[in-house]
CSV table of C-alpha atoms and ligand atoms in Angstrom, one decimal:
chain,number,residue,atom,x,y,z
A,1,MET,CA,15.9,-34.3,42.0
A,2,LYS,CA,13.6,-32.6,44.4
A,3,ARG,CA,14.9,-30.6,45.8
A,4,LEU,CA,17.8,-29.3,42.6
A,5,LEU,CA,14.5,-29.0,41.1
A,6,ALA,CA,13.9,-26.2,44.6
A,7,LEU,CA,17.0,-24.8,44.4
A,8,GLY,CA,16.7,-24.3,41.1
A,9,ALA,CA,13.2,-22.4,41.3
A,10,VAL,CA,15.0,-20.3,43.8
A,11,VAL,CA,17.5,-19.6,41.8
A,12,LEU,CA,15.5,-18.6,39.2
A,13,THR,CA,13.5,-16.1,41.6
A,14,THR,CA,16.2,-14.1,43.8
A,15,ALA,CA,17.9,-13.6,39.6
A,16,ALA,CA,14.3,-12.4,38.4
A,17,MET,CA,14.0,-9.8,41.6
A,18,ALA,CA,17.6,-8.9,41.0
A,19,TRP,CA,17.3,-8.5,37.0
A,20,ALA,CA,13.5,-6.4,38.0
A,21,GLY,CA,15.3,-4.4,40.5
A,22,SER,CA,18.6,-3.4,38.5
A,23,ASP,CA,18.7,0.0,36.6
A,24,ASN,CA,20.7,-1.5,34.3
A,25,PRO,CA,19.6,-3.8,30.4
A,26,PRO,CA,18.5,-6.4,32.0
A,27,LYS,CA,20.8,-10.0,31.6
A,28,ALA,CA,20.2,-13.4,31.0
A,29,ASP,CA,23.8,-14.7,30.9
A,30,GLY,CA,24.7,-11.9,28.8
A,31,ALA,CA,21.9,-11.6,26.2
A,32,PRO,CA,20.3,-8.3,26.7
A,33,LYS,CA,16.6,-9.4,28.0
A,34,PRO,CA,13.7,-7.9,25.6
A,35,VAL,CA,11.2,-4.9,26.8
A,36,ILE,CA,7.9,-5.4,25.5
A,37,THR,CA,6.4,-2.3,26.2
A,38,LYS,CA,2.7,-3.0,26.1
A,39,ALA,CA,0.8,-1.7,23.5
A,40,VAL,CA,-0.7,2.4,24.1
A,41,LYS,CA,-3.6,2.5,22.3
A,42,GLY,CA,-6.3,-0.1,22.1
A,43,GLU,CA,-7.5,-2.7,25.4
A,44,GLN,CA,-6.6,-6.4,23.6
A,45,CYS,CA,-4.5,-7.8,20.4
A,46,VAL,CA,-5.7,-9.0,18.3
A,47,GLU,CA,-5.4,-12.5,19.4
A,48,ASP,CA,-4.0,-13.9,22.2
A,49,THR,CA,-0.7,-12.7,23.1
A,50,ASP,CA,0.6,-16.0,23.5
A,51,TYR,CA,-1.0,-16.6,19.6
A,52,MET,CA,0.9,-13.6,18.5
A,53,ARG,CA,3.7,-14.4,20.0
A,54,ARG,CA,4.2,-17.5,18.2
A,55,ASN,CA,2.2,-16.9,15.3
A,56,HIS,CA,2.4,-13.4,14.3
A,57,MET,CA,4.7,-13.5,10.9
A,58,LYS,CA,2.3,-17.0,10.3
A,59,VAL,CA,-0.7,-14.0,10.4
A,60,LEU,CA,0.8,-11.5,8.9
A,61,ASP,CA,2.3,-13.2,5.4
A,62,GLY,CA,-1.7,-14.0,4.8
A,63,HIS,CA,-2.6,-10.7,5.2
A,64,ARG,CA,-0.2,-9.7,2.9
A,65,ASP,CA,-1.0,-11.7,-0.5
A,66,LYS,CA,-4.7,-10.3,0.9
A,67,THR,CA,-3.5,-6.9,0.8
A,68,VAL,CA,-1.3,-7.1,-2.0
A,69,ILE,CA,-3.4,-9.4,-4.7
A,70,GLU,CA,-6.5,-8.8,-4.1
A,71,GLY,CA,-6.9,-5.8,-2.3
A,72,ILE,CA,-8.3,-6.4,0.6
A,73,ARG,CA,-7.5,-3.9,3.0
A,74,THR,CA,-9.0,-5.7,6.9
A,75,LYS,CA,-7.6,-4.2,10.1
A,76,LYS,CA,-7.3,-7.6,11.6
A,77,TYR,CA,-4.0,-8.9,11.0
A,78,SER,CA,-2.0,-6.1,9.1
A,79,LEU,CA,1.2,-4.7,9.6
A,80,LYS,CA,-0.1,-1.2,9.5
A,81,GLU,CA,-2.4,-1.7,12.7
A,82,CYS,CA,0.2,-4.1,14.7
A,83,ILE,CA,2.5,-0.6,13.8
A,84,ASN,CA,-0.5,1.9,15.2
A,85,CYS,CA,-0.8,0.1,18.0
A,86,HIS,CA,2.8,-0.5,19.1
A,87,ALA,CA,4.9,2.3,17.8
A,88,SER,CA,7.0,3.3,21.5
A,89,GLU,CA,5.6,6.8,22.8
A,90,THR,CA,9.7,8.2,22.8
A,91,THR,CA,10.4,7.3,19.3
A,92,GLY,CA,7.6,6.9,17.0
A,93,SER,CA,8.4,3.4,15.8
A,94,VAL,CA,8.5,0.2,16.4
A,95,ALA,CA,11.6,-0.1,14.8
A,96,ALA,CA,14.0,3.1,15.4
A,97,ALA,CA,15.4,2.3,18.8
A,98,LYS,CA,16.7,-1.4,20.3
A,99,ASP,CA,14.6,-1.8,22.4
A,100,ASP,CA,11.3,-0.7,20.2
A,101,PHE,CA,9.1,-3.2,20.2
A,102,CYS,CA,10.1,-5.4,17.7
A,103,VAL,CA,13.2,-5.3,17.1
A,104,SER,CA,13.2,-5.8,21.2
A,105,CYS,CA,12.1,-9.3,20.6
A,106,HIS,CA,13.9,-10.1,17.7
A,107,SER,CA,17.2,-9.4,18.4
A,108,TYR,CA,16.9,-11.0,21.5
A,109,ALA,CA,16.1,-13.8,19.0
A,110,ALA,CA,17.8,-13.2,16.7
A,111,VAL,CA,15.6,-12.8,13.8
A,112,LYS,CA,16.1,-10.7,11.5
A,113,ILE,CA,13.4,-8.3,10.3
A,114,ASP,CA,13.1,-7.4,6.2
A,115,CYS,CA,9.7,-5.6,6.9
A,116,PHE,CA,10.9,-2.7,7.4
A,117,ASP,CA,13.2,-2.7,4.6
A,118,CYS,CA,10.0,-1.5,3.0
A,119,HIS,CA,7.9,-0.7,5.4
A,120,SER,CA,7.5,2.7,7.3
A,121,THR,CA,8.5,1.8,10.9
A,122,LYS,CA,6.3,5.1,12.1
A,123,PRO,CA,2.2,5.2,12.3
A,124,GLN,CA,0.5,7.6,10.2
A,125,GLY,CA,0.9,10.6,12.2
A,126,SER,CA,3.3,9.6,14.7
A,127,ILE,CA,1.7,9.3,18.0
A,128,ALA,CA,5.5,11.0,19.1
A,129,MET,CA,5.6,13.6,16.6
A,130,HIS,CA,1.9,14.8,17.2
A,131,SER,CA,0.7,14.4,20.6
A,132,LEU,CA,-2.2,16.2,20.2
A,133,ASN,CA,-3.1,14.1,17.1
A,134,ALA,CA,-6.8,13.9,17.5
A,135,GLU,CA,-6.7,10.5,17.1
A,136,THR,CA,-4.6,9.4,19.7
A,137,ALA,CA,-5.7,12.5,22.1
A,138,HIS,CA,-7.6,10.2,24.5
A,139,TYR,CA,-4.9,7.6,25.2
A,140,LYS,CA,-3.0,10.2,26.6
A,141,HIS,CA,-3.6,9.0,29.8
A,142,LYS,CA,-2.0,6.0,29.4
A,143,LEU,CA,0.5,7.8,27.5
A,144,ALA,CA,1.7,9.3,31.2
A,145,ALA,CA,1.2,6.2,32.7
A,146,GLN,CA,4.3,5.0,30.7
A,147,ALA,CA,2.9,1.2,31.1
A,148,THR,CA,6.0,-1.3,30.6
A,149,SER,CA,6.5,-5.0,31.6
A,150,LYS,CA,9.7,-7.5,31.1
A,151,VAL,CA,8.7,-10.7,29.9
A,152,SER,CA,10.9,-13.4,32.3
A,153,VAL,CA,13.3,-15.4,30.5
A,154,GLU,CA,11.1,-18.5,30.8
A,155,GLU,CA,8.0,-16.8,28.6
A,156,MET,CA,10.8,-16.0,25.5
A,157,ALA,CA,12.0,-19.8,26.1
A,158,GLY,CA,8.2,-20.4,24.8
A,159,VAL,CA,8.5,-18.5,22.1
A,160,ALA,CA,11.6,-19.8,21.0
A,161,GLN,CA,9.9,-23.4,21.2
B,1,MET,CA,-20.1,-4.0,-19.2
B,2,SER,CA,-20.1,-7.2,-20.3
B,3,LYS,CA,-20.2,-8.3,-16.6
B,4,LEU,CA,-24.0,-6.4,-15.9
B,5,LYS,CA,-25.5,-7.3,-19.5
B,6,PRO,CA,-25.4,-11.3,-18.3
B,7,MET,CA,-26.6,-10.1,-15.0
B,8,SER,CA,-30.7,-8.5,-16.3
B,9,ASP,CA,-31.0,-11.3,-18.7
B,10,GLN,CA,-30.7,-14.2,-16.1
B,11,VAL,CA,-32.5,-12.1,-13.4
B,12,PRO,CA,-36.1,-11.4,-13.9
B,13,ALA,CA,-36.6,-8.0,-12.8
B,14,SER,CA,-40.1,-8.9,-10.7
B,15,PRO,CA,-41.0,-6.4,-7.6
B,16,GLU,CA,-39.9,-8.9,-4.7
B,17,ARG,CA,-36.7,-8.9,-6.1
B,18,ARG,CA,-36.1,-5.3,-6.7
B,19,ARG,CA,-37.7,-4.7,-2.9
B,20,PHE,CA,-35.1,-7.1,-1.5
B,21,VAL,CA,-32.4,-5.8,-3.9
B,22,GLY,CA,-33.0,-2.0,-2.4
B,23,ALA,CA,-33.4,-3.5,1.3
B,24,ALA,CA,-30.1,-4.7,0.9
B,25,THR,CA,-28.4,-1.7,-1.1
B,26,ALA,CA,-30.1,0.4,1.7
B,27,THR,CA,-27.9,-1.8,4.6
B,28,ALA,CA,-25.2,-3.2,3.4
B,29,ALA,CA,-24.0,-0.6,0.9
B,30,GLY,CA,-21.8,-2.9,-2.1
B,31,LEU,CA,-21.8,-6.6,0.1
B,32,THR,CA,-23.9,-7.6,-3.0
B,33,ILE,CA,-23.6,-6.7,-6.4
B,34,ALA,CA,-27.4,-5.8,-8.0
B,35,PRO,CA,-27.4,-4.2,-11.7
B,36,GLY,CA,-26.5,-0.8,-12.3
B,37,VAL,CA,-26.9,0.0,-8.3
B,38,MET,CA,-23.9,-1.7,-7.3
B,39,LEU,CA,-21.7,-0.9,-10.0
B,40,TYR,CA,-21.7,2.9,-8.7
B,41,GLN,CA,-20.9,1.0,-5.3
B,42,VAL,CA,-17.9,-0.3,-6.1
B,43,ALA,CA,-16.5,2.1,-8.4
B,44,HIS,CA,-16.6,4.2,-5.8
B,45,GLY,CA,-14.9,2.9,-2.5
B,46,ARG,CA,-15.4,-0.8,-1.5
B,47,PRO,CA,-16.0,-2.1,1.8
B,48,GLU,CA,-12.3,-3.0,3.2
B,49,GLU,CA,-13.3,-6.3,3.0
B,50,GLN,CA,-14.0,-7.0,-0.6
B,51,ALA,CA,-11.7,-7.5,-3.1
B,52,ALA,CA,-11.5,-5.3,-6.0
B,53,SER,CA,-13.3,-6.7,-8.8
B,54,SER,CA,-12.7,-7.2,-12.7
B,55,ALA,CA,-16.3,-5.4,-12.8
B,56,VAL,CA,-13.9,-2.7,-13.0
B,57,ARG,CA,-11.4,-0.7,-14.8
B,58,TRP,CA,-9.6,2.3,-13.5
B,59,GLY,CA,-7.9,4.3,-16.7
B,60,MET,CA,-7.0,8.1,-17.2
B,61,LEU,CA,-7.6,10.1,-19.7
B,62,VAL,CA,-4.6,13.1,-20.6
B,63,ASP,CA,-5.7,16.0,-22.7
B,64,ALA,CA,-2.2,17.0,-24.4
B,65,THR,CA,-4.0,20.2,-24.9
B,66,LYS,CA,-4.9,21.0,-21.7
B,67,CYS,CA,-1.5,20.3,-20.4
B,68,ALA,CA,0.6,23.9,-19.4
B,69,THR,CA,4.5,23.8,-21.1
B,70,GLY,CA,6.7,24.7,-17.4
B,71,CYS,CA,3.7,22.8,-14.6
B,72,ASP,CA,5.2,19.7,-12.6
B,73,ASP,CA,2.4,19.9,-10.4
B,74,CYS,CA,1.1,16.0,-11.5
B,75,VAL,CA,4.9,14.9,-10.8
B,76,THR,CA,5.0,16.5,-7.1
B,77,ALA,CA,2.0,15.3,-6.4
B,78,CYS,CA,2.8,12.0,-7.1
B,79,SER,CA,6.5,12.2,-5.7
B,80,THR,CA,4.2,13.1,-2.2
B,81,GLU,CA,1.6,11.1,-2.1
B,82,ASN,CA,3.9,8.3,-3.5
B,83,GLY,CA,7.1,9.4,-1.0
B,84,TRP,CA,9.4,9.5,-3.5
B,85,THR,CA,12.2,11.9,-3.9
B,86,PRO,CA,12.4,14.1,-7.1
B,87,VAL,CA,14.5,13.8,-9.2
B,88,ALA,CA,16.0,16.8,-9.1
B,89,GLU,CA,16.3,16.6,-4.7
B,90,SER,CA,18.3,12.9,-5.5
B,91,LYS,CA,21.8,12.4,-5.2
B,92,HIS,CA,21.5,10.1,-8.1
B,93,PRO,CA,19.0,11.3,-10.5
B,94,LYS,CA,20.1,9.2,-13.1
B,95,GLN,CA,19.0,6.7,-11.8
B,96,ALA,CA,16.6,8.1,-9.3
B,97,PRO,CA,13.2,6.5,-9.2
B,98,GLN,CA,10.7,8.1,-11.7
B,99,TRP,CA,6.6,7.4,-11.3
B,100,ILE,CA,5.7,9.6,-13.6
B,101,ARG,CA,7.5,12.3,-15.8
B,102,LYS,CA,6.6,15.5,-17.8
B,103,LEU,CA,7.8,15.2,-21.4
B,104,GLU,CA,7.8,18.2,-23.2
B,105,LEU,CA,8.6,17.6,-27.2
B,106,GLN,CA,8.8,19.4,-30.1
B,107,ASP,CA,7.5,19.0,-34.0
B,108,PRO,CA,11.0,19.4,-35.6
B,109,LEU,CA,9.1,20.1,-38.6
B,110,THR,CA,6.6,21.9,-37.6
B,111,GLN,CA,8.2,23.8,-34.4
B,112,MET,CA,4.9,22.6,-32.5
B,113,GLU,CA,4.8,21.8,-28.6
B,114,THR,CA,3.5,19.0,-26.8
B,115,ASN,CA,3.1,18.5,-22.7
B,116,LEU,CA,2.1,15.4,-21.4
B,117,PRO,CA,3.1,13.1,-18.4
B,118,MET,CA,4.1,9.7,-19.4
B,119,MET,CA,3.8,6.6,-16.5
B,120,CYS,CA,2.6,3.5,-16.3
B,121,GLN,CA,0.2,3.1,-19.5
B,122,HIS,CA,-1.9,0.0,-17.1
B,123,CYS,CA,-1.6,-2.3,-20.6
B,124,ALA,CA,-4.2,-4.8,-20.2
B,125,GLU,CA,-1.7,-7.1,-21.7
B,126,PRO,CA,0.9,-5.9,-19.9
B,127,PRO,CA,4.5,-7.4,-21.4
B,128,CYS,CA,6.3,-6.4,-17.3
B,129,VAL,CA,3.6,-9.1,-16.4
B,130,ASP,CA,5.1,-11.2,-19.1
B,131,VAL,CA,8.3,-11.7,-18.7
B,132,CYS,CA,8.4,-11.4,-14.3
B,133,PRO,CA,10.5,-14.5,-13.5
B,134,THR,CA,8.8,-14.5,-10.9
B,135,GLY,CA,5.7,-13.4,-10.7
B,136,ALA,CA,5.5,-10.1,-8.7
B,137,SER,CA,4.8,-8.2,-11.6
B,138,PHE,CA,0.8,-8.4,-11.5
B,139,LYS,CA,-2.3,-6.6,-13.0
B,140,ARG,CA,-4.6,-6.7,-10.3
B,141,ALA,CA,-8.6,-7.7,-11.7
B,142,ASP,CA,-9.4,-4.0,-11.7
B,143,GLY,CA,-6.8,-3.2,-14.2
B,144,ILE,CA,-3.9,-2.1,-12.0
B,145,VAL,CA,-0.9,-3.6,-12.6
B,146,LEU,CA,1.8,-3.7,-9.6
B,147,VAL,CA,4.7,-4.8,-8.8
B,148,ASN,CA,4.5,-7.5,-5.0
B,149,ARG,CA,7.2,-5.7,-3.9
B,150,HIS,CA,7.4,-9.3,-0.7
B,151,THR,CA,8.5,-11.8,-4.2
B,152,CYS,CA,10.3,-9.0,-6.7
B,153,ILE,CA,13.8,-10.6,-6.8
B,154,GLY,CA,15.2,-6.9,-8.8
B,155,CYS,CA,16.3,-8.6,-11.7
B,156,ARG,CA,14.7,-6.5,-13.9
B,157,TYR,CA,13.2,-8.1,-16.8
B,158,CYS,CA,9.9,-5.8,-16.4
B,159,MET,CA,11.8,-2.0,-16.6
B,160,MET,CA,13.3,-3.8,-20.2
B,161,ALA,CA,10.3,-5.0,-21.8
B,162,CYS,CA,8.2,-2.0,-20.7
B,163,PRO,CA,7.5,-0.2,-23.8
B,164,TYR,CA,7.3,3.4,-21.8
B,165,LYS,CA,10.1,3.7,-20.0
B,166,ALA,CA,7.4,3.1,-16.9
B,167,ARG,CA,9.4,1.4,-14.0
B,168,SER,CA,12.1,2.6,-11.9
B,169,LEU,CA,14.6,-0.1,-9.2
B,170,VAL,CA,15.2,1.2,-5.9
B,171,HIS,CA,18.7,0.9,-6.1
B,172,GLU,CA,19.4,3.0,-2.3
B,173,ASP,CA,18.3,2.5,1.8
B,174,LEU,CA,15.2,4.3,2.0
B,175,ASP,CA,16.0,4.8,5.5
B,176,ASP,CA,12.5,5.0,6.9
B,177,THR,CA,11.4,7.6,4.8
B,178,GLN,CA,8.5,5.5,3.0
B,179,LYS,CA,5.1,6.9,3.7
B,180,PRO,CA,2.6,4.3,5.9
B,181,ASP,CA,0.5,4.3,3.2
B,182,VAL,CA,3.2,3.3,0.6
B,183,PRO,CA,5.3,0.4,1.1
B,184,ARG,CA,8.9,0.8,-0.8
B,185,GLY,CA,11.9,0.2,-0.6
B,186,ILE,CA,15.6,-1.2,-2.0
B,187,GLY,CA,16.1,-4.1,-4.4
B,188,CYS,CA,12.8,-3.2,-5.6
B,189,VAL,CA,11.4,-2.6,-9.3
B,190,GLU,CA,7.8,0.8,-8.6
B,191,SER,CA,5.9,2.5,-11.2
B,192,CYS,CA,2.6,4.3,-10.8
B,193,THR,CA,-0.6,2.0,-8.9
B,194,LEU,CA,-2.4,4.8,-10.2
B,195,CYS,CA,-2.6,6.1,-6.6
B,196,VAL,CA,-3.7,2.7,-5.3
B,197,GLN,CA,-3.8,3.1,-1.7
B,198,LYS,CA,-6.2,6.1,-2.1
B,199,ILE,CA,-8.5,3.9,-4.4
B,200,ASP,CA,-8.4,1.1,-1.8
B,201,ARG,CA,-9.7,4.5,0.7
B,202,GLY,CA,-12.8,5.4,-1.8
B,203,ASP,CA,-10.5,8.4,-2.4
B,204,GLY,CA,-11.8,7.4,-6.5
B,205,ASN,CA,-9.2,9.7,-8.1
B,206,THR,CA,-5.0,10.6,-8.0
B,207,ALA,CA,-2.8,12.7,-6.5
B,208,CYS,CA,-2.0,13.6,-10.0
B,209,ALA,CA,-5.3,14.5,-11.3
B,210,GLU,CA,-6.0,16.2,-8.3
B,211,ALA,CA,-2.9,18.0,-8.6
B,212,CYS,CA,-3.7,19.2,-12.3
B,213,THR,CA,-7.6,19.9,-11.2
B,214,ALA,CA,-6.6,21.7,-8.4
B,215,ALA,CA,-3.7,23.8,-11.0
B,216,GLY,CA,-7.2,25.1,-12.6
B,217,HIS,CA,-5.2,22.9,-15.5
B,218,ASN,CA,-7.9,19.9,-15.4
B,219,ALA,CA,-5.5,17.9,-18.5
B,220,LEU,CA,-6.1,14.4,-16.4
B,221,LEU,CA,-9.5,12.5,-15.8
B,222,PHE,CA,-9.2,9.8,-14.1
B,223,GLY,CA,-11.9,7.1,-13.4
B,224,ASP,CA,-13.4,3.6,-14.4
B,225,MET,CA,-13.6,3.1,-17.9
B,226,ASN,CA,-16.0,-0.4,-17.7
B,227,ASP,CA,-18.7,2.3,-16.6
B,228,PRO,CA,-20.5,4.1,-19.8
B,229,GLU,CA,-21.5,6.4,-17.2
B,230,SER,CA,-18.7,7.4,-15.5
B,231,GLU,CA,-17.0,10.6,-16.4
B,232,ILE,CA,-13.9,9.2,-17.8
B,233,SER,CA,-15.9,6.9,-20.7
B,234,LYS,CA,-18.0,9.9,-21.7
B,235,ARG,CA,-15.2,12.1,-22.4
B,236,LEU,CA,-13.5,8.8,-24.1
B,237,ARG,CA,-17.2,8.9,-26.2
B,238,GLU,CA,-16.3,12.1,-27.4
B,239,LEU,CA,-13.1,13.0,-27.3
B,240,PRO,CA,-10.1,11.6,-30.2
B,241,THR,CA,-8.0,9.8,-28.0
B,242,LYS,CA,-4.6,7.5,-28.8
B,243,GLN,CA,-3.1,4.9,-27.1
B,244,VAL,CA,0.8,5.8,-27.0
B,245,ARG,CA,2.0,2.8,-29.8
B,246,ALA,CA,-0.8,1.6,-30.3
B,247,ASP,CA,0.8,-0.8,-32.4
B,248,LEU,CA,1.6,-3.2,-29.3
B,249,ASN,CA,-1.8,-4.1,-29.0
B,250,LEU,CA,-1.7,-3.8,-25.3
B,251,ASN,CA,-4.6,-1.9,-24.7
B,252,LEU,CA,-3.7,0.9,-22.6
B,253,GLY,CA,-5.6,2.4,-18.9
B,254,VAL,CA,-4.1,5.7,-20.3
B,255,ARG,CA,-5.4,7.1,-23.1
B,256,TYR,CA,-3.9,10.5,-24.3
B,257,HIS,CA,-6.4,13.3,-26.2
B,258,GLY,CA,-4.4,15.7,-28.7
B,259,ILE,CA,-0.9,13.8,-29.4
C,301,LIG,S1,3.1,0.4,-18.9
C,301,LIG,FE1,5.0,-0.5,-18.4
C,301,LIG,S2,5.3,-1.4,-16.3
C,301,LIG,FE2,2.8,-0.6,-17.0
C,301,LIG,S3,1.5,-2.0,-17.5
C,301,LIG,FE3,2.8,-1.7,-19.3
C,301,LIG,S4,4.5,-2.7,-19.8
C,301,LIG,FE4,3.8,-2.7,-17.3
C,302,LIG,S1,12.2,-6.8,-11.5
C,302,LIG,FE1,10.6,-8.1,-9.6
C,302,LIG,S2,9.0,-7.3,-10.7
C,302,LIG,FE2,10.5,-7.1,-12.6
C,302,LIG,S3,10.9,-9.1,-13.5
C,302,LIG,FE3,12.6,-8.9,-12.2
C,302,LIG,S4,11.2,-9.7,-10.3
C,302,LIG,FE4,9.7,-9.4,-11.8
């Protein structure tokens, strides 16, 4: 049993290394892996990444009712703030291209997003369109770093549970 | 104002109390509701974590005697602010959403012309809310009647119930053309929101009223009808005004002068 596990680990590591090294879109059993682009603005999400991966829909759901019905417009858990931070540098959107932040995971998990039937997918004064936007100018060094990370199969499996 | 009276009755105006209220106002503006002072704070931009309050009732005074023939700056401003396509540019003008319309009326007997904008009247007793089967149509604490698009099923009962033809259904996919501050989309009903996004931001005015003032017509006055010191309350005290279809007893948030 131990040997089997070890073998499994080796196979997984090799697969992961092969995937990291290839230029083609990452594949696992044929399904394109989500590409998680690091948020351009801000250092830290309002909650831990792990928590947000599992619970973002719950906190968004609670916040939307407070905003629409009571008029409370705090920034924490506001979809607008998610978009402000996570919009892609290339498309200026969280859901315009298949690798954009929201779409990337949602298509992997096969969960339809309804948000953007009504909500704009772009921040106010999109960073892609206005690179000299005063609000985002001081993040330019981050833009240049093009920080992207890819999620492992195990991580995504964890989220799916 | 009914909110204020009992408060000042209960609270004896002791010097200590006064000092405390003063300090609280200076440090945490808008957090403590204190007589008089705080009502002003609430009316002109409340803190973002504070819910809309029924101490305020937002309303609009339309002076039809100042509304200019041929001008539709308020309509343009609304469409720009809220991101709906102007009817003239729409591919399907007959079903294009209209949050505000410019009406030019003529009395058939005297030929007298009247100009006025018509939009959601923000009824205190809104028929649209009465008929909505899902609770999506609702009146916010500060009197603004809205559609919660998260629960609207697009049945359009509210459109039929509204006596002012104020509501529209979005028939087409909007393809990410929405404003970040104004979510709206296919299959949902919508109408004038009194620029709720601007109010919550503390602008204290609507796009239409700003445009009318900028054009020099000054036919639209927006403000808090609950605050006796607001410009709109003062004008409502002085001018003869009417509610459209006052016979329906809906207590409208939009009042007209000169009709
Ligand atoms: S004018 Fe029409 S849409 Fe506006 S609150 Fe009254 S019934 Fe509802
Ligand atoms: S269209 Fe939407 S808001 Fe209007 S009555 Fe139906 S569910 Fe309510």
